[in-house]
CSV table of C-alpha atoms and ligand atoms in Angstrom, one decimal:
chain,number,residue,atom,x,y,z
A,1,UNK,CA,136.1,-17.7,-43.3
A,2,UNK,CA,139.3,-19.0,-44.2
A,3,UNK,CA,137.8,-22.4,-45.4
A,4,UNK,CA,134.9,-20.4,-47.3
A,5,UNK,CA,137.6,-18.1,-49.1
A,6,UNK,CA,139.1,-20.9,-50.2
A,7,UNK,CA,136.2,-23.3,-51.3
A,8,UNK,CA,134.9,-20.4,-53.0
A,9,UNK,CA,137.8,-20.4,-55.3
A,10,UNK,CA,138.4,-24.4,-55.8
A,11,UNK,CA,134.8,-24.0,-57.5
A,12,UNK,CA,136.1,-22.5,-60.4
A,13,UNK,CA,139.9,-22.5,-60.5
A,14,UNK,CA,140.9,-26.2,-60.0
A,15,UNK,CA,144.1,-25.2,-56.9
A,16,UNK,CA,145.7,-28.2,-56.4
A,17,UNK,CA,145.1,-30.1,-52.9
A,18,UNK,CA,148.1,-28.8,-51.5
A,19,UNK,CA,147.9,-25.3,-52.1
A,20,UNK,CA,144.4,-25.0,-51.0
A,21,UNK,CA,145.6,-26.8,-47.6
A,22,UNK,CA,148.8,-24.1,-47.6
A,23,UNK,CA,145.8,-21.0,-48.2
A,24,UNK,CA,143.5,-22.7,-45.7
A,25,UNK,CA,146.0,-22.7,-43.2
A,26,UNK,CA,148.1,-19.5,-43.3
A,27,UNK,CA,146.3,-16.4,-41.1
A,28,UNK,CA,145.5,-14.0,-44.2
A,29,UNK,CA,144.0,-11.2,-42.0
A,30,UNK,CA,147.4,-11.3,-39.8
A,31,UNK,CA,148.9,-9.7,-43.2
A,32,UNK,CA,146.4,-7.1,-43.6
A,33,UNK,CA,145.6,-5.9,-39.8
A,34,UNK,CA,143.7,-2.5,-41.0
A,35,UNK,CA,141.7,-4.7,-43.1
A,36,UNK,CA,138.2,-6.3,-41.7
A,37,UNK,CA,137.8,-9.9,-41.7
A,38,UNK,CA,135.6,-9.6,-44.1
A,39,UNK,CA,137.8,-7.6,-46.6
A,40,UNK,CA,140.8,-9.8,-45.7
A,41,UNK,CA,138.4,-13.1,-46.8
A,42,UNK,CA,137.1,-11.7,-49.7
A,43,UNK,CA,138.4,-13.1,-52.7
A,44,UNK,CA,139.8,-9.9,-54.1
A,45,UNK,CA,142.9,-7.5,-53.9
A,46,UNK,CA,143.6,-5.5,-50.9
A,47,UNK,CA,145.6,-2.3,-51.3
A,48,UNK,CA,147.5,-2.0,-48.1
A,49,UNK,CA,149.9,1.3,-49.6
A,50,UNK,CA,149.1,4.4,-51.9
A,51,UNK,CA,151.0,7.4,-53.4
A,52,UNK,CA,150.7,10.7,-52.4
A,53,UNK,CA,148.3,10.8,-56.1
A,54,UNK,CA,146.6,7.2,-55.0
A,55,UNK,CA,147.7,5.0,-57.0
A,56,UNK,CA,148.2,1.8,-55.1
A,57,UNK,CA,151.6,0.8,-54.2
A,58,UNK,CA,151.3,-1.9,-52.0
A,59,UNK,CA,148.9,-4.8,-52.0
A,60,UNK,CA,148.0,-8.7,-50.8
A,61,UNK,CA,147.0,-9.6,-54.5
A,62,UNK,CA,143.9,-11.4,-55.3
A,63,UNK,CA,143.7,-15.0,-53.5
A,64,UNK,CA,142.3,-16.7,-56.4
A,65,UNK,CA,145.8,-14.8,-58.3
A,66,UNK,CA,147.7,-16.2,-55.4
A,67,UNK,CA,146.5,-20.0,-55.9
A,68,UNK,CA,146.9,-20.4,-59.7
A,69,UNK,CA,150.5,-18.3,-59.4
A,70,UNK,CA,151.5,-21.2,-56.6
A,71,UNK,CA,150.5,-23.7,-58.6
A,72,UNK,CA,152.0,-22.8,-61.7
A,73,UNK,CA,155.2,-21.9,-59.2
A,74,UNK,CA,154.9,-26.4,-58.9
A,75,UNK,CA,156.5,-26.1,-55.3
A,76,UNK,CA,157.7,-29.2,-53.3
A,77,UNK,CA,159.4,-29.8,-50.2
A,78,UNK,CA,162.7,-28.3,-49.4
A,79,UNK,CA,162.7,-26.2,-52.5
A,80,UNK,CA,164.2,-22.6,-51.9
A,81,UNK,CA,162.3,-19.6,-53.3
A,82,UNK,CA,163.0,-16.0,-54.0
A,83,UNK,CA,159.9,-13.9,-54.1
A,84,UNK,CA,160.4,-10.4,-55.8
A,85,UNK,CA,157.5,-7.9,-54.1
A,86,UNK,CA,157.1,-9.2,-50.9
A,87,UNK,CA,154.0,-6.6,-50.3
A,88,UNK,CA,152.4,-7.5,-46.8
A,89,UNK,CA,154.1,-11.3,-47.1
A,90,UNK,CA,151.3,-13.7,-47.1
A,91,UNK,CA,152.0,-15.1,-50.6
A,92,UNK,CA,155.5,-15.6,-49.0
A,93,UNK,CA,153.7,-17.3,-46.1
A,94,UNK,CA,151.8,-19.6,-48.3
A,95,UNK,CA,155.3,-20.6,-50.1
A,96,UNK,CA,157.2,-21.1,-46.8
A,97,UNK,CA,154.4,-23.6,-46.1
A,98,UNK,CA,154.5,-25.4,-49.3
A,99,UNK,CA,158.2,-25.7,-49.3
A,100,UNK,CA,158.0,-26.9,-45.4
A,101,UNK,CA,160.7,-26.4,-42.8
A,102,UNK,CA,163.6,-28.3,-45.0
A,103,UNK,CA,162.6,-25.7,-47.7
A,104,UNK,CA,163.8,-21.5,-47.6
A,105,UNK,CA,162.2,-18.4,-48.6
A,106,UNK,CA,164.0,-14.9,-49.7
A,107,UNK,CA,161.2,-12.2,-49.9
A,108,UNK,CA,161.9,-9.0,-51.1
A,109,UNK,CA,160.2,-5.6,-51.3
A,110,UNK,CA,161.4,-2.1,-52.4
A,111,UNK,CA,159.4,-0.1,-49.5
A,112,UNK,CA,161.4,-0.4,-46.2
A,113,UNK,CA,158.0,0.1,-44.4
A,114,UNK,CA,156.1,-2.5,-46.3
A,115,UNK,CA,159.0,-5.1,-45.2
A,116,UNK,CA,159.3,-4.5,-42.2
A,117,UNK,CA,155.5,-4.8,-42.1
A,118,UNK,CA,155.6,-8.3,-43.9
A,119,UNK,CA,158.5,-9.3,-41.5
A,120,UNK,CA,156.3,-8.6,-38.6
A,121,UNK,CA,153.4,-10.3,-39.8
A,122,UNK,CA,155.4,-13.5,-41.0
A,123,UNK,CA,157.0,-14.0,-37.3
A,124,UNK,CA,153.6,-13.3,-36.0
A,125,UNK,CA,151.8,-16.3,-37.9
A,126,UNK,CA,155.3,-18.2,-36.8
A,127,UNK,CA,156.5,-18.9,-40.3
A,128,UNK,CA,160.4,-19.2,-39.5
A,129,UNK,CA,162.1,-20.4,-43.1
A,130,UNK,CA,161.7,-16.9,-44.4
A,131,UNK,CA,163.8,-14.1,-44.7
A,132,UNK,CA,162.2,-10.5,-45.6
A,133,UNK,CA,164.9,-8.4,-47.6
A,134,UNK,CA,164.2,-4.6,-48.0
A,135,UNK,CA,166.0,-3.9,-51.6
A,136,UNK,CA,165.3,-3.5,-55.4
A,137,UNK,CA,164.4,-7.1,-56.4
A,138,UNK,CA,165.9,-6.4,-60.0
A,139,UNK,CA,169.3,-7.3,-58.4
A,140,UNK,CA,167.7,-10.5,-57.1
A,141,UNK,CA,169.4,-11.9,-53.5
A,142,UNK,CA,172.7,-13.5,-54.6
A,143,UNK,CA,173.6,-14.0,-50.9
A,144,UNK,CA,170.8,-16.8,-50.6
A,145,UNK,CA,170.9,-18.2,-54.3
A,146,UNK,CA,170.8,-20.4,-56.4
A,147,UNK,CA,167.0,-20.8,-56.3
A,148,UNK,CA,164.8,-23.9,-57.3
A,149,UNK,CA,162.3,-21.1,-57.9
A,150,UNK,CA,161.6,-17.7,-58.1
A,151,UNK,CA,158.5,-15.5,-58.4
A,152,UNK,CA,157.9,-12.1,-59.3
A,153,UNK,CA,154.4,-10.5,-57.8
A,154,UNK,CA,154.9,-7.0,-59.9
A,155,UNK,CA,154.4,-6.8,-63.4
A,156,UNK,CA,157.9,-7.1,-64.9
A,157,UNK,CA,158.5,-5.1,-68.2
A,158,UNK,CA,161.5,-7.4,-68.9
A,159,UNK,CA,163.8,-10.5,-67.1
A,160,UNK,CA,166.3,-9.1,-65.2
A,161,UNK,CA,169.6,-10.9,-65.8
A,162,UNK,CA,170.0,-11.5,-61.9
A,163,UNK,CA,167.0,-13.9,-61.9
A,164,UNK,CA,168.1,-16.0,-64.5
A,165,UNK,CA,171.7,-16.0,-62.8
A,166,UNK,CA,170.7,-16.5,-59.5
A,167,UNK,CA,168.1,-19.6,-60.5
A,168,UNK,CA,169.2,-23.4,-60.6
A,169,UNK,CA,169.5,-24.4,-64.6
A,170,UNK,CA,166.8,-26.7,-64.5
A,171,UNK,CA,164.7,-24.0,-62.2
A,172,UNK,CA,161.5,-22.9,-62.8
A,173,UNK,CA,160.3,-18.7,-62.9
A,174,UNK,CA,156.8,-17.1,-62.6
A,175,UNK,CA,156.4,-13.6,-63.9
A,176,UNK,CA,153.5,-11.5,-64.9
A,177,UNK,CA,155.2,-10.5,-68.0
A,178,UNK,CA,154.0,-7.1,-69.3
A,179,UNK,CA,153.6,-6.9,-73.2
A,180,UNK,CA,152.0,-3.8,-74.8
A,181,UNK,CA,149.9,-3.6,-72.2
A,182,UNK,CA,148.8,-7.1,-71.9
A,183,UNK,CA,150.0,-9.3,-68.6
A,184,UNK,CA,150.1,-12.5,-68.4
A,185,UNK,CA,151.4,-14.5,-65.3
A,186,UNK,CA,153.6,-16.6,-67.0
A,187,UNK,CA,155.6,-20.3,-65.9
A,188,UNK,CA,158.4,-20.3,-67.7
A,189,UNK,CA,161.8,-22.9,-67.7
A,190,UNK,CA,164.6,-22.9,-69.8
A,191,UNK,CA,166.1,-24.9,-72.9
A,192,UNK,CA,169.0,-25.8,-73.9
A,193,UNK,CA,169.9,-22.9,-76.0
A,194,UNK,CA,168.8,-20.6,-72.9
A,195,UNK,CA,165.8,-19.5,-74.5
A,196,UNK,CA,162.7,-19.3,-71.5
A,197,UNK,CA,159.4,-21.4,-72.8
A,198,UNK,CA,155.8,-21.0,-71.3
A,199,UNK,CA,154.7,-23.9,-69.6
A,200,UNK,CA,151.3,-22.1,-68.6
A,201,UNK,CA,150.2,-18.1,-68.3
A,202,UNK,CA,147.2,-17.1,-66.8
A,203,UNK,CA,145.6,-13.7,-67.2
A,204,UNK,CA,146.1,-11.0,-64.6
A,205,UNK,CA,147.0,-7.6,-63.8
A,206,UNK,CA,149.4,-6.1,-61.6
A,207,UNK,CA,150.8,-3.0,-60.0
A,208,UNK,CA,154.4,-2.4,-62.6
A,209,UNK,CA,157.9,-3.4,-60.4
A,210,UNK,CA,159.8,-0.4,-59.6
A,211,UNK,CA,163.1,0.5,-59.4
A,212,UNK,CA,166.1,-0.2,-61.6
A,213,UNK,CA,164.0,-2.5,-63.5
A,214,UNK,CA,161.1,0.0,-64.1
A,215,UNK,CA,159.1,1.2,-67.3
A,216,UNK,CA,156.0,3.0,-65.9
A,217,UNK,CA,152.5,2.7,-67.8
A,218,UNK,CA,151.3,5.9,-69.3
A,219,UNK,CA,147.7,7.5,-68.6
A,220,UNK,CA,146.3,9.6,-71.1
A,221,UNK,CA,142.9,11.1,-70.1
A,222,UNK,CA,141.9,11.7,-73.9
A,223,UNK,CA,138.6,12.5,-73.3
A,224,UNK,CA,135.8,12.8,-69.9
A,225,UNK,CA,136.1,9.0,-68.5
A,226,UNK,CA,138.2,7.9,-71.6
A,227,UNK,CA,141.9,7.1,-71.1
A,228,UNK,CA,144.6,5.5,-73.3
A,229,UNK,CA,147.3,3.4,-71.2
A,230,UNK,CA,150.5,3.0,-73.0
A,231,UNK,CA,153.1,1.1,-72.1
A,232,UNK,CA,156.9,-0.2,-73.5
A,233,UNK,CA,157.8,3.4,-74.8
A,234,UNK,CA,155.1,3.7,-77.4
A,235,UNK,CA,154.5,7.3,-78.2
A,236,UNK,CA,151.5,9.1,-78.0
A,237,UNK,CA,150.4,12.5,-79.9
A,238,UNK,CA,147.4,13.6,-77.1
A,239,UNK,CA,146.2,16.2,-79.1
A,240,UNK,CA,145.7,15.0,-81.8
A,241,UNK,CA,143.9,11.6,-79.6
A,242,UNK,CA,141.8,14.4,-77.9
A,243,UNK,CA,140.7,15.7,-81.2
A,244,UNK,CA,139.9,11.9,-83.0
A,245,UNK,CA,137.4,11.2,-79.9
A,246,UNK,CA,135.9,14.4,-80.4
A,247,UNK,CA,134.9,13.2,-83.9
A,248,UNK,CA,132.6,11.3,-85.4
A,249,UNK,CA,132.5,7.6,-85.2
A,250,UNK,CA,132.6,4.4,-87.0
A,251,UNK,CA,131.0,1.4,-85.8
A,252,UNK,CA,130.8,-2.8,-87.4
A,253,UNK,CA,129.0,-5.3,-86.2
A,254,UNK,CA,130.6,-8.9,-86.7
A,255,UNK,CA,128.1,-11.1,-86.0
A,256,UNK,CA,130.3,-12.9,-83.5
A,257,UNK,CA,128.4,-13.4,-80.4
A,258,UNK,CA,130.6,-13.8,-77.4
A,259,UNK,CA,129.6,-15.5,-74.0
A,260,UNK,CA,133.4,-15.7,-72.6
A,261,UNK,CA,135.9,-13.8,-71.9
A,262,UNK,CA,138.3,-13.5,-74.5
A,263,UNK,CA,141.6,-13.4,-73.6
A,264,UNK,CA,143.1,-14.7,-76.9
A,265,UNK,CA,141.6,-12.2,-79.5
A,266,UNK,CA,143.6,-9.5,-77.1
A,267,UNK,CA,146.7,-11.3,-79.0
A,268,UNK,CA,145.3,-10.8,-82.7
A,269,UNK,CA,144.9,-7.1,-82.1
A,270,UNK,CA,148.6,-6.3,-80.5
A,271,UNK,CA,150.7,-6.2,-83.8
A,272,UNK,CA,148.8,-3.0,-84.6
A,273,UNK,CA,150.6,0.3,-85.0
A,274,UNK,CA,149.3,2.0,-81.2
A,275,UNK,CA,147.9,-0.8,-80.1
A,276,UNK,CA,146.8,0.1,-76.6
A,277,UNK,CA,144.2,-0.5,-73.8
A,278,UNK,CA,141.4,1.9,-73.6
A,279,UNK,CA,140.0,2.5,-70.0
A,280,UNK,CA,137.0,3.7,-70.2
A,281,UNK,CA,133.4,2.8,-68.0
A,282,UNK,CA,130.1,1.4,-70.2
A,283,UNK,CA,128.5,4.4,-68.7
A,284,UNK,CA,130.4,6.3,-72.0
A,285,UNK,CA,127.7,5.2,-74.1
A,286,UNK,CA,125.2,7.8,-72.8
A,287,UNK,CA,127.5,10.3,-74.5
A,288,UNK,CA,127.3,8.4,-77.8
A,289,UNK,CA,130.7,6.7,-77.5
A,290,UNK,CA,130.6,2.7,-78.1
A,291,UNK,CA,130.4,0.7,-75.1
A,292,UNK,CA,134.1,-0.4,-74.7
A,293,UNK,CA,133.9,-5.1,-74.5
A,294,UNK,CA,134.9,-5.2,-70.9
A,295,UNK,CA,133.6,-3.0,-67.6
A,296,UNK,CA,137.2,-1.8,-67.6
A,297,UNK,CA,137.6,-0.5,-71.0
A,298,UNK,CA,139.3,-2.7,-74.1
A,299,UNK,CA,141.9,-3.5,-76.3
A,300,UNK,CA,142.3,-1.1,-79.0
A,301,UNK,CA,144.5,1.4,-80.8
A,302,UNK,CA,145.5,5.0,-81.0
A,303,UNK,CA,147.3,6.7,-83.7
A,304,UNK,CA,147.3,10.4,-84.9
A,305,UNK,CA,144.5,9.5,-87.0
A,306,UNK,CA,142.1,7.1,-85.2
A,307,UNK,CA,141.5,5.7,-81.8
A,308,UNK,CA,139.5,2.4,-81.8
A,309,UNK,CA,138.8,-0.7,-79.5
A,310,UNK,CA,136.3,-3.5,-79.6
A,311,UNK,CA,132.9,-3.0,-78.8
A,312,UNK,CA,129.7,-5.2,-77.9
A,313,UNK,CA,125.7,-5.0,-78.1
A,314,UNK,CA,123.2,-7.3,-76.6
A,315,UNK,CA,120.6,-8.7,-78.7
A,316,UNK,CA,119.5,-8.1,-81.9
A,317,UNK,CA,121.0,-12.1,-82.6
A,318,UNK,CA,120.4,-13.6,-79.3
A,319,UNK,CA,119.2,-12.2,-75.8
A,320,UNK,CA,121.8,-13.7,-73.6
A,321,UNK,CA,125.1,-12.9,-75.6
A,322,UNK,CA,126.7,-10.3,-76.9
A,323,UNK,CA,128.2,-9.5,-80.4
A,324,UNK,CA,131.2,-8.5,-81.2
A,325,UNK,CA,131.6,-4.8,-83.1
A,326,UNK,CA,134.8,-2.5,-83.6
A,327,UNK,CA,134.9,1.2,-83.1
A,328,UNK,CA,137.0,4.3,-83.8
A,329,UNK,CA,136.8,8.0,-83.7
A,330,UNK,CA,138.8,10.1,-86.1
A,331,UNK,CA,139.6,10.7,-89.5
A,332,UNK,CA,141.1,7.5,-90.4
A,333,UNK,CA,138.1,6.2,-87.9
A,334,UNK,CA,137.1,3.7,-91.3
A,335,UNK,CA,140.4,2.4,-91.8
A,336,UNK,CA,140.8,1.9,-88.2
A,337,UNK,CA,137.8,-0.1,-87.6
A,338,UNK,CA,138.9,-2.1,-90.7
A,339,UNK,CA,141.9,-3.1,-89.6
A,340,UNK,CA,140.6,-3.9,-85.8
A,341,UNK,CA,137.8,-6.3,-87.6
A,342,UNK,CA,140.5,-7.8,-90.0
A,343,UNK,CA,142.2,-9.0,-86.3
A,344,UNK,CA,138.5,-10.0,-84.8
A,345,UNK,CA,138.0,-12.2,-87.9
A,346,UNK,CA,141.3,-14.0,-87.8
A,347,UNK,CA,141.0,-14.4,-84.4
A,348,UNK,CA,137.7,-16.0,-85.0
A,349,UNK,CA,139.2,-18.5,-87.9
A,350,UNK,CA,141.7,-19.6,-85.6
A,351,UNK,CA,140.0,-19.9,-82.3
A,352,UNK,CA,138.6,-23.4,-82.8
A,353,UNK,CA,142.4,-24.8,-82.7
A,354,UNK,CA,144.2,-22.5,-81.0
A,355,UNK,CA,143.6,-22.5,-77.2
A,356,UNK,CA,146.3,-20.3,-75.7
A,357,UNK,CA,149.6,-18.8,-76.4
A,358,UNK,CA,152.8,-19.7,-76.3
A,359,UNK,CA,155.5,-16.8,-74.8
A,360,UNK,CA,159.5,-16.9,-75.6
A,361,UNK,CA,162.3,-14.7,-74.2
A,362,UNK,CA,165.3,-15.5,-76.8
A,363,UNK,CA,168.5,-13.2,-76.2
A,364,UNK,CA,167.9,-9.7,-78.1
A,365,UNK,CA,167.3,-9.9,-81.7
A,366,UNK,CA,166.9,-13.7,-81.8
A,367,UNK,CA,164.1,-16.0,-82.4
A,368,UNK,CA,162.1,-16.4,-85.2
A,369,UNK,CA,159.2,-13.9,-85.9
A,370,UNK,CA,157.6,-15.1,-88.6
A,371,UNK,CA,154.8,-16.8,-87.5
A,372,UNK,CA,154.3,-14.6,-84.0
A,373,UNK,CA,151.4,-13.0,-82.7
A,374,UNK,CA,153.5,-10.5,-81.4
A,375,UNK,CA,157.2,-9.6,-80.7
A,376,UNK,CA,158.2,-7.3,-78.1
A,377,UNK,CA,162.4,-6.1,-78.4
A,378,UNK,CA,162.9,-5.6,-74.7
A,379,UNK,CA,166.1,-4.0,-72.9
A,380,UNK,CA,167.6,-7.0,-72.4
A,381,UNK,CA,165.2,-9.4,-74.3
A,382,UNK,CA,163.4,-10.6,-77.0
A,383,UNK,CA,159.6,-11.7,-76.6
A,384,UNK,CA,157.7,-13.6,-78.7
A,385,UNK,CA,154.3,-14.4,-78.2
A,386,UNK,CA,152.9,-17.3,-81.0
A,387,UNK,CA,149.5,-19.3,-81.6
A,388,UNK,CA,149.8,-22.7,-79.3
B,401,SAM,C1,151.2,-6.7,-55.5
B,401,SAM,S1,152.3,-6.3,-54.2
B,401,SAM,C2,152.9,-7.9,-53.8
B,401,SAM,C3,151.9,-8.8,-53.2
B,401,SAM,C4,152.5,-9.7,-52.2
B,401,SAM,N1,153.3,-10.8,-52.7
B,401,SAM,C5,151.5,-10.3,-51.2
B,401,SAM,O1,151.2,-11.5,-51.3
B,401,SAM,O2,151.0,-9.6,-50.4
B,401,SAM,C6,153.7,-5.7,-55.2
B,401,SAM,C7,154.9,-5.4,-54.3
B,401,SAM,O3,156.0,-5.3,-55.1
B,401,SAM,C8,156.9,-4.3,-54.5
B,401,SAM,N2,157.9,-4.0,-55.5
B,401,SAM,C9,157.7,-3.2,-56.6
B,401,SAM,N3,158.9,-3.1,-57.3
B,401,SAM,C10,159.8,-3.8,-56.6
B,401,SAM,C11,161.2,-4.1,-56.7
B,401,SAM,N4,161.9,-3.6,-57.7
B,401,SAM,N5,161.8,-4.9,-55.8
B,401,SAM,C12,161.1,-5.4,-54.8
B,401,SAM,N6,159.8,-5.1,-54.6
B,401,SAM,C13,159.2,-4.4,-55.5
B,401,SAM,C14,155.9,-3.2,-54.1
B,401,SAM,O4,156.5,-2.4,-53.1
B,401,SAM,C15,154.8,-4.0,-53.6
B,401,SAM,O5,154.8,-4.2,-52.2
C-alpha cells in the first residue's frame, strides 16, 4: 500500500528518488494507529486532534505535501534538522531517514499529548536520530542548534527571529508562509544583506502555528454557506457584509477560459482593499449566488460596500473549460466587479511570461515595493511577493 501511495504520487509530482525511497520505507500507519490502512495510505490529510469546536488541531499532512516539502527541504546525509509541528512525527520520520544515522532531528510540537504520541510512534518504527520536544516552536531549540535546516509544518504568519538565529548562515528554511490568506510552502535561503529569497513555493494549506507566534484566521459566516476568512489583522464590518450579500448582484464574463488551476491570478487580486478568501460550496448557486472558481470557495474581496470573488461557467465558448467571470453583491457591487476584472485581465497579459512568484522577507520597512504583487508589513518582517 505503501509502494502504491507512493507511485501514485511520483505520477504527477516529480519526488525525487530519494525521498520516494525515505516515504516508501517509513511505516506511515504506525503514526496514525486509529487510522485504517486504507486512510493512513490514502494520499490525503489525516486529522489525528480536534478542538472542543472541531477544528482540527493535529494532523499527518498530505503525503503528496510531505514529498514536495522534503524535496524543497534539499536534505543530505548528516544534515541536522529542526522540525516546528511535530504532529504525529512521520514527516520527522521521513527526515531522520533522509539525513541517515550521521544526520539529527529536533521535532517539536506545542500539545504535550501529541509529542508524546509522535515520540512513541518514532521509537516504535526504530528511528533513533530524533529527539521529540514538547514546547512552542516560535522559540526554536537552541540547545540542539545550529541547524543545516529547518521546517515549519504550521502555517507561519511571520519568521520568528529564533529560526533564523538558530540556522547555519548558508542554511536552508521551509515555511508555509501565510499572506492575506494565501499560503505558500516556501524554500527560502539567505543573502548577503540578510534578506530571505524564494528558491521554490508550492501551493498548500495548513492548520495556523500557535502559541507565541500566533495570528489566528477569522471566520465570518456572512451569509447560509458563505463565509469570509480574514487573516493578518484585516478588519471586517459583518453587518454591513451580511447586508451586501443580501443584495443584488453583478456578474462579467471575461472570456478567459481556464482548464488549470490558477494559482498565480490569486497574486493579482491581493493588493485589493479586503482582499479575502470566500468559502463557500458551488451548491450556492441554487440560491442565485455565483458559483465561487474553486469547490472550496475563491479569492475575492469584502469591504463595507461590496463583497466579490471570481466566478466560472461551463460552456457557452467551449464544453470542456470553463470561463472566467467576477462577482459581487452590494452597493458598490459594479465598482467591485470592476476592479476584480481589472486584476483578472492583468493577470492574463502577464501570464504568458510570468510563471511563479518570487517571495522576500527584508527587515521591517525595507525592500523595494514598487514593482510587488503584494507586500505584507509583518511583526517582525517585511514580505514582498513580485512577478518571477
Ligand atoms: C499539520 S500538523 C504537523 C504535521 C506533522 N509534521 C506530521 O507529519 O504529522 C501541525 C502541528 O503543529 C503543531 N503546532 C502548532 N503550533 C505550534 C508551535 N508554536 N510549536 C510547535 N508545534 C506547533 C500542532 O500542535 C500540530 O501538531
Amino acid at each position: 500500500m505503501r509502494n502504491a501511495m507512493v507511485d501514485g504520487i511520483v505520477k504527477w509530482a516529480k519526488l525525487s528518488d530519494a525521498t520516494a525511497a525515505a516515504m516508501r520505507k517509513v511505516e506511515r500507519h504506525r503514526f496514525v494507529p486509529a487510522a485504517t490502512l486504507k486512510e493512513a495510505y490514502t494520499d490525503d490529510t489525516v486529522v489525528t486532534r480536534r478542538d472542543e469546536a472541531g477544528i482540527a488541531t493535529s494532523s499527518a499532512s498530505a503525503p503528496w505535501l510531505q514529498g514536495m516539502m522534503l524535496d524543497q527541504l534539499e536534505l543530505r546525509p548528516g544534515m541536522t534538522v529542526l522540525e516546528i509541528g511535530a504532529g504525529t512525527g512521520v514527516n520527522a520520520g521521513y527526515v531522520t531517514e533522509l539525513v541517515g544515522p550521521s544526520g539529527h532531528v529536533t521535532t517539536i510540537d506545542i500539545q504535550p499529548d501529541v509529542a508524546e504520541d509522535a515520540r512513541t510512534a518514532l521509537a516504535l518504527t526504530g528511528a533513533t536520530n530524533v529527539e521529540v520536544i514538547c514546547g512552542d516552536g516560535e522559540y526554536g531549540y537552541p540547545a540542539n542548534a545550529p541547524y543545516d535546516r529547518v521546517i515549519a509544518t504550521a502555517g507561519a504568519w511571520d519568521i520568528p527571529e529564533h529560526w533564523v538565529e538558530q540556522l547555519k548562515p548558508d542554511g536552508l528554511m521551509v515555511v508555509p508562509l501565510r499572506m492575506n490568506g494565501l499560503t505558500r510552502s516556501v524554500a527560502f535561503t539567505r543573502d548577503e544583506h540578510g534578506v530571505w529569497h524564494s528558491k521554490s513555493a508550492v501551493n498548500c494549506g495548513f492548520m495556523p502555528v500557535r502559541g507565541d507566534g500566533e495570528v489566528i484566521e477569522t471566520n465570518v459566516q456572512i451569509a447560509k454557506d458563505v463565509v469570509v476568512r480574514i487573516d493578518d489583522g484585516q478588519d471586517l464590518d459583518v453587518e454591513a457584509l451580511k447586508d451586501a450579500i443580501a443584495d443584488s448582484g453583478e456578474v462579467e464574463w471575461t472570456g478567459i477560459l481556464i482548464d488549470a488551476p490558477l494559482d498565480l491570478l490569486d497574486f493579482y487580486m491581493a493588493d485589493m482593499d479586503g482582499f479575502c478568501r470566500i468559502l463557500a460550496p458551488p451548491s450556492i448557486a441554487e440560491r442565485g449566488l455565483a458559483e465561487p472558481m474553486n469547490g472550496w470557495g475563491s479569492m475575492g474581496a469584502a469591504t463595507p460596500d461590496a463583497v466579490g470573488y471570481l466566478t466560472k461557467r461551463y460552456g457557452p465558448l467551449h464544453p470542456k473549460l470553463y470561463e472566467l467571470g467576477t462577482c459581487a453583491y452590494g452597493p458598490q457591487a459594479q465598482a467591485m466587479v470592476d476592479e476584480l476584472t481589472k486584476r483578472v485581465y492583468a493577470w492574463d497579459r502577464a501570464r504568458k511570461s510570468v510563471t511563479g512568484v518570487h517571495i522576500e522577507i527584508h527587515p521591517s520597512g525595507q525592500g523595494d515595493t514598487a514593482d510587488a504583487l503584494m507586500t505584507i508589513d509583518k511583526r517582525h518582517s517585511r514580505v514582498i511577493v513580485r512577478p518571477a
